[in-house]
Amino acid sequence: RSSADIARKEIKAYAKSIGFSDQELANVYDARAVQTLYKAMQYEKLMKGKTVATKKVTEAPKTLKAGAAVPQGTSEQEAIKKQFQK
C-alpha cells in the first residue's frame, strides 16, 4: 500500500469520527476540504501528544536554583515564620 492510501483511510476515519457520513465523504471533490480535514487530524494528533508531555512536565518536582527566592505562601514557610516570631 502506498502512503497516499494510508493517509486517505486515516482522513476518512477521522472525518467519520467528527460526524461526516459515508455519503458526504463520497461527494468530497474539493482538495481544500480534504486538506482541511488532514490538517485538523494532524492537529488533534499533536495536541494528544502534547497532553501527555504536559502531564510529565507538571508531575516533575519543582527545583530552585541556589540563591533563588522561595515562593510565598507555602505552609512550610508560614511555620518557619511563626517559629521566628516566637
Backbone as JSON Lines, residues from 0, in Angstrom:
{"i":0,"aa":"R","n":[0.83,-1.19,0.0],"ca":[0.0,0.0,0.0],"c":[0.86,1.24,0.0]}
{"i":1,"aa":"S","n":[0.4,2.23,-0.69],"ca":[1.15,3.48,-0.74],"c":[0.79,4.35,0.46]}
{"i":2,"aa":"S","n":[1.62,5.32,0.72],"ca":[1.36,6.22,1.84],"c":[0.1,7.06,1.57]}
{"i":3,"aa":"A","n":[-0.21,7.29,0.3],"ca":[-1.42,8.04,-0.05],"c":[-2.67,7.26,0.34]}
{"i":4,"aa":"D","n":[-2.64,5.92,0.13],"ca":[-3.79,5.09,0.51],"c":[-3.97,5.1,2.03]}
{"i":5,"aa":"I","n":[-2.87,5.03,2.73],"ca":[-2.93,5.04,4.19],"c":[-3.47,6.38,4.68]}
{"i":6,"aa":"A","n":[-2.97,7.47,4.13],"ca":[-3.43,8.81,4.51],"c":[-4.91,8.97,4.2]}
{"i":7,"aa":"R","n":[-5.35,8.46,3.06],"ca":[-6.75,8.56,2.66],"c":[-7.64,7.84,3.68]}
{"i":8,"aa":"K","n":[-7.22,6.65,4.11],"ca":[-8.0,5.9,5.09],"c":[-8.02,6.61,6.44]}
{"i":9,"aa":"E","n":[-6.89,7.19,6.84],"ca":[-6.84,7.92,8.11],"c":[-7.74,9.14,8.08]}
{"i":10,"aa":"I","n":[-7.72,9.87,6.97],"ca":[-8.57,11.06,6.84],"c":[-10.03,10.66,6.88]}
{"i":11,"aa":"K","n":[-10.37,9.58,6.19],"ca":[-11.76,9.12,6.17],"c":[-12.21,8.71,7.58]}
{"i":12,"aa":"A","n":[-11.36,7.99,8.29],"ca":[-11.7,7.57,9.66],"c":[-11.85,8.78,10.57]}
{"i":13,"aa":"Y","n":[-10.96,9.77,10.41],"ca":[-11.05,10.99,11.22],"c":[-12.34,11.73,10.91]}
{"i":14,"aa":"A","n":[-12.65,11.88,9.62],"ca":[-13.87,12.58,9.22],"c":[-15.11,11.9,9.8]}
{"i":15,"aa":"K","n":[-15.13,10.59,9.8],"ca":[-16.26,9.87,10.38],"c":[-16.33,10.1,11.89]}
{"i":16,"aa":"S","n":[-15.17,10.17,12.53],"ca":[-15.16,10.36,13.99],"c":[-15.7,11.73,14.4]}
{"i":17,"aa":"I","n":[-15.66,12.7,13.49],"ca":[-16.2,14.02,13.82],"c":[-17.58,14.26,13.22]}
{"i":18,"aa":"G","n":[-18.17,13.2,12.65],"ca":[-19.57,13.3,12.24],"c":[-19.89,13.27,10.77]}
{"i":19,"aa":"F","n":[-18.92,13.11,9.89],"ca":[-19.21,13.01,8.47],"c":[-19.78,11.63,8.16]}
{"i":20,"aa":"S","n":[-20.73,11.59,7.23],"ca":[-21.29,10.31,6.8],"c":[-20.52,9.81,5.58]}
{"i":21,"aa":"D","n":[-20.72,8.52,5.24],"ca":[-20.07,7.96,4.05],"c":[-20.51,8.7,2.79]}
{"i":22,"aa":"Q","n":[-21.79,9.06,2.74],"ca":[-22.32,9.76,1.58],"c":[-21.66,11.14,1.43]}
{"i":23,"aa":"E","n":[-21.49,11.85,2.53],"ca":[-20.84,13.16,2.47],"c":[-19.38,13.03,2.01]}
{"i":24,"aa":"L","n":[-18.71,12.02,2.51],"ca":[-17.31,11.81,2.14],"c":[-17.17,11.4,0.68]}
{"i":25,"aa":"A","n":[-18.15,10.66,0.16],"ca":[-18.11,10.25,-1.24],"c":[-18.29,11.44,-2.18]}
{"i":26,"aa":"N","n":[-18.88,12.51,-1.69],"ca":[-19.14,13.69,-2.51],"c":[-18.1,14.79,-2.34]}
{"i":27,"aa":"V","n":[-17.0,14.5,-1.66],"ca":[-15.95,15.49,-1.48],"c":[-15.04,15.47,-2.71]}
{"i":28,"aa":"Y","n":[-15.07,16.56,-3.46],"ca":[-14.23,16.68,-4.65],"c":[-13.24,17.82,-4.52]}
{"i":29,"aa":"D","n":[-13.48,18.68,-3.58],"ca":[-12.63,19.86,-3.4],"c":[-11.4,19.5,-2.57]}
{"i":30,"aa":"A","n":[-10.24,19.72,-3.14],"ca":[-8.99,19.39,-2.46],"c":[-8.81,20.21,-1.19]}
{"i":31,"aa":"R","n":[-9.4,21.4,-1.14],"ca":[-9.29,22.24,0.06],"c":[-9.98,21.59,1.24]}
{"i":32,"aa":"A","n":[-11.1,20.91,1.0],"ca":[-11.8,20.23,2.08],"c":[-10.97,19.07,2.62]}
{"i":33,"aa":"V","n":[-10.35,18.33,1.71],"ca":[-9.5,17.21,2.13],"c":[-8.3,17.73,2.9]}
{"i":34,"aa":"Q","n":[-7.7,18.8,2.42],"ca":[-6.54,19.37,3.11],"c":[-6.93,19.87,4.5]}
{"i":35,"aa":"T","n":[-8.09,20.46,4.63],"ca":[-8.56,20.95,5.93],"c":[-8.78,19.79,6.89]}
{"i":36,"aa":"L","n":[-9.38,18.71,6.41],"ca":[-9.56,17.54,7.25],"c":[-8.21,16.96,7.68]}
{"i":37,"aa":"Y","n":[-7.27,16.91,6.75],"ca":[-5.95,16.37,7.05],"c":[-5.25,17.21,8.12]}
{"i":38,"aa":"K","n":[-5.31,18.52,7.97],"ca":[-4.65,19.4,8.94],"c":[-5.32,19.31,10.31]}
{"i":39,"aa":"A","n":[-6.63,19.2,10.33],"ca":[-7.34,19.05,11.6],"c":[-6.96,17.74,12.28]}
{"i":40,"aa":"M","n":[-6.84,16.69,11.5],"ca":[-6.45,15.38,12.03],"c":[-5.03,15.46,12.62]}
{"i":41,"aa":"Q","n":[-4.11,16.07,11.89],"ca":[-2.74,16.21,12.37],"c":[-2.69,17.06,13.64]}
{"i":42,"aa":"Y","n":[-3.48,18.12,13.7],"ca":[-3.52,18.99,14.88],"c":[-3.99,18.22,16.1]}
{"i":43,"aa":"E","n":[-5.04,17.43,15.93],"ca":[-5.54,16.65,17.06],"c":[-4.51,15.62,17.53]}
{"i":44,"aa":"K","n":[-3.8,15.01,16.6],"ca":[-2.73,14.08,16.99],"c":[-1.66,14.81,17.79]}
{"i":45,"aa":"L","n":[-1.29,15.99,17.33],"ca":[-0.29,16.79,18.01],"c":[-0.74,17.17,19.42]}
{"i":46,"aa":"M","n":[-1.99,17.58,19.55],"ca":[-2.49,18.0,20.85],"c":[-2.6,16.83,21.81]}
{"i":47,"aa":"K","n":[-2.94,15.66,21.32],"ca":[-2.98,14.48,22.19],"c":[-1.59,14.15,22.69]}
{"i":48,"aa":"G","n":[-0.61,14.25,21.84],"ca":[0.77,14.02,22.25],"c":[1.27,15.09,23.21]}
{"i":49,"aa":"K","n":[0.81,16.31,23.02],"ca":[1.22,17.41,23.88],"c":[0.65,17.23,25.29]}
{"i":50,"aa":"T","n":[-0.55,16.7,25.4],"ca":[-1.17,16.47,26.69],"c":[-0.33,15.52,27.52]}
{"i":51,"aa":"V","n":[0.16,14.47,26.9],"ca":[0.99,13.51,27.61],"c":[2.28,14.17,28.07]}
{"i":52,"aa":"A","n":[2.9,14.95,27.21],"ca":[4.14,15.63,27.56],"c":[3.91,16.65,28.66]}
{"i":53,"aa":"T","n":[2.79,17.35,28.63],"ca":[2.49,18.34,29.66],"c":[2.31,17.66,31.0]}
{"i":54,"aa":"K","n":[1.64,16.53,31.02],"ca":[1.45,15.8,32.28],"c":[2.79,15.4,32.86]}
{"i":55,"aa":"K","n":[3.7,14.92,32.02],"ca":[5.02,14.51,32.51],"c":[5.77,15.68,33.11]}
{"i":56,"aa":"V","n":[5.67,16.83,32.48],"ca":[6.38,18.01,32.97],"c":[5.76,18.49,34.27]}
{"i":57,"aa":"T","n":[4.45,18.51,34.38],"ca":[3.82,19.02,35.59],"c":[3.98,18.07,36.76]}
{"i":58,"aa":"E","n":[4.22,16.81,36.5],"ca":[4.41,15.85,37.58],"c":[5.81,15.94,38.18]}
{"i":59,"aa":"A","n":[6.75,16.51,37.47],"ca":[8.12,16.6,37.96],"c":[8.18,17.59,39.13]}
{"i":60,"aa":"P","n":[8.96,17.27,40.16],"ca":[9.07,18.2,41.28],"c":[9.78,19.48,40.85]}
{"i":61,"aa":"K","n":[9.37,20.58,41.43],"ca":[9.98,21.85,41.09],"c":[11.25,22.02,41.91]}
{"i":62,"aa":"T","n":[12.28,22.46,41.25],"ca":[13.54,22.7,41.94],"c":[13.88,24.18,41.84]}
{"i":63,"aa":"L","n":[14.61,24.66,42.83],"ca":[15.02,26.05,42.82],"c":[16.53,26.12,42.66]}
{"i":64,"aa":"K","n":[16.98,27.15,41.99],"ca":[18.41,27.36,41.85],"c":[18.93,27.97,43.14]}
{"i":65,"aa":"A","n":[20.2,27.78,43.39],"ca":[20.82,28.35,44.58],"c":[20.66,29.86,44.57]}
{"i":66,"aa":"G","n":[20.21,30.4,45.68],"ca":[20.04,31.85,45.8],"c":[18.73,32.36,45.24]}
{"i":67,"aa":"A","n":[17.87,31.48,44.76],"ca":[16.59,31.91,44.2],"c":[15.62,32.19,45.34]}
{"i":68,"aa":"A","n":[14.72,33.12,45.12],"ca":[13.71,33.45,46.11],"c":[12.72,32.29,46.24]}
{"i":69,"aa":"V","n":[12.33,31.99,47.45],"ca":[11.39,30.92,47.7],"c":[9.98,31.46,47.49]}
{"i":70,"aa":"P","n":[9.09,30.71,46.82],"ca":[7.73,31.19,46.58],"c":[7.01,31.5,47.89]}
{"i":71,"aa":"Q","n":[6.2,32.52,47.89],"ca":[5.48,32.96,49.08],"c":[4.23,32.11,49.31]}
{"i":72,"aa":"G","n":[3.84,31.96,50.56],"ca":[2.56,31.37,50.89],"c":[2.54,29.87,51.1]}
{"i":73,"aa":"T","n":[3.68,29.2,51.17],"ca":[3.63,27.77,51.4],"c":[3.48,27.52,52.9]}
{"i":74,"aa":"S","n":[2.89,26.44,53.24],"ca":[2.64,26.15,54.65],"c":[3.95,25.96,55.41]}
{"i":75,"aa":"E","n":[4.96,25.45,54.77],"ca":[6.26,25.26,55.41],"c":[6.88,26.61,55.76]}
{"i":76,"aa":"Q","n":[6.75,27.55,54.87],"ca":[7.29,28.89,55.12],"c":[6.54,29.58,56.25]}
{"i":77,"aa":"E","n":[5.23,29.4,56.27],"ca":[4.44,30.01,57.33],"c":[4.83,29.45,58.69]}
{"i":78,"aa":"A","n":[5.11,28.17,58.75],"ca":[5.53,27.55,60.01],"c":[6.88,28.12,60.45]}
{"i":79,"aa":"I","n":[7.79,28.33,59.52],"ca":[9.1,28.9,59.85],"c":[8.94,30.33,60.35]}
{"i":80,"aa":"K","n":[8.09,31.11,59.71],"ca":[7.85,32.49,60.15],"c":[7.31,32.52,61.57]}
{"i":81,"aa":"K","n":[6.39,31.62,61.88],"ca":[5.81,31.58,63.23],"c":[6.87,31.24,64.25]}
{"i":82,"aa":"Q","n":[7.78,30.34,63.9],"ca":[8.86,30.0,64.82],"c":[9.78,31.18,65.07]}
{"i":83,"aa":"F","n":[10.08,31.94,64.04],"ca":[10.94,33.11,64.2],"c":[10.24,34.19,65.03]}
{"i":84,"aa":"Q","n":[8.93,34.31,64.87],"ca":[8.19,35.32,65.63],"c":[8.17,34.99,67.12]}
{"i":85,"aa":"K","n":[8.19,33.73,67.46],"ca":[8.2,33.33,68.87],"c":[9.51,33.7,69.47]}
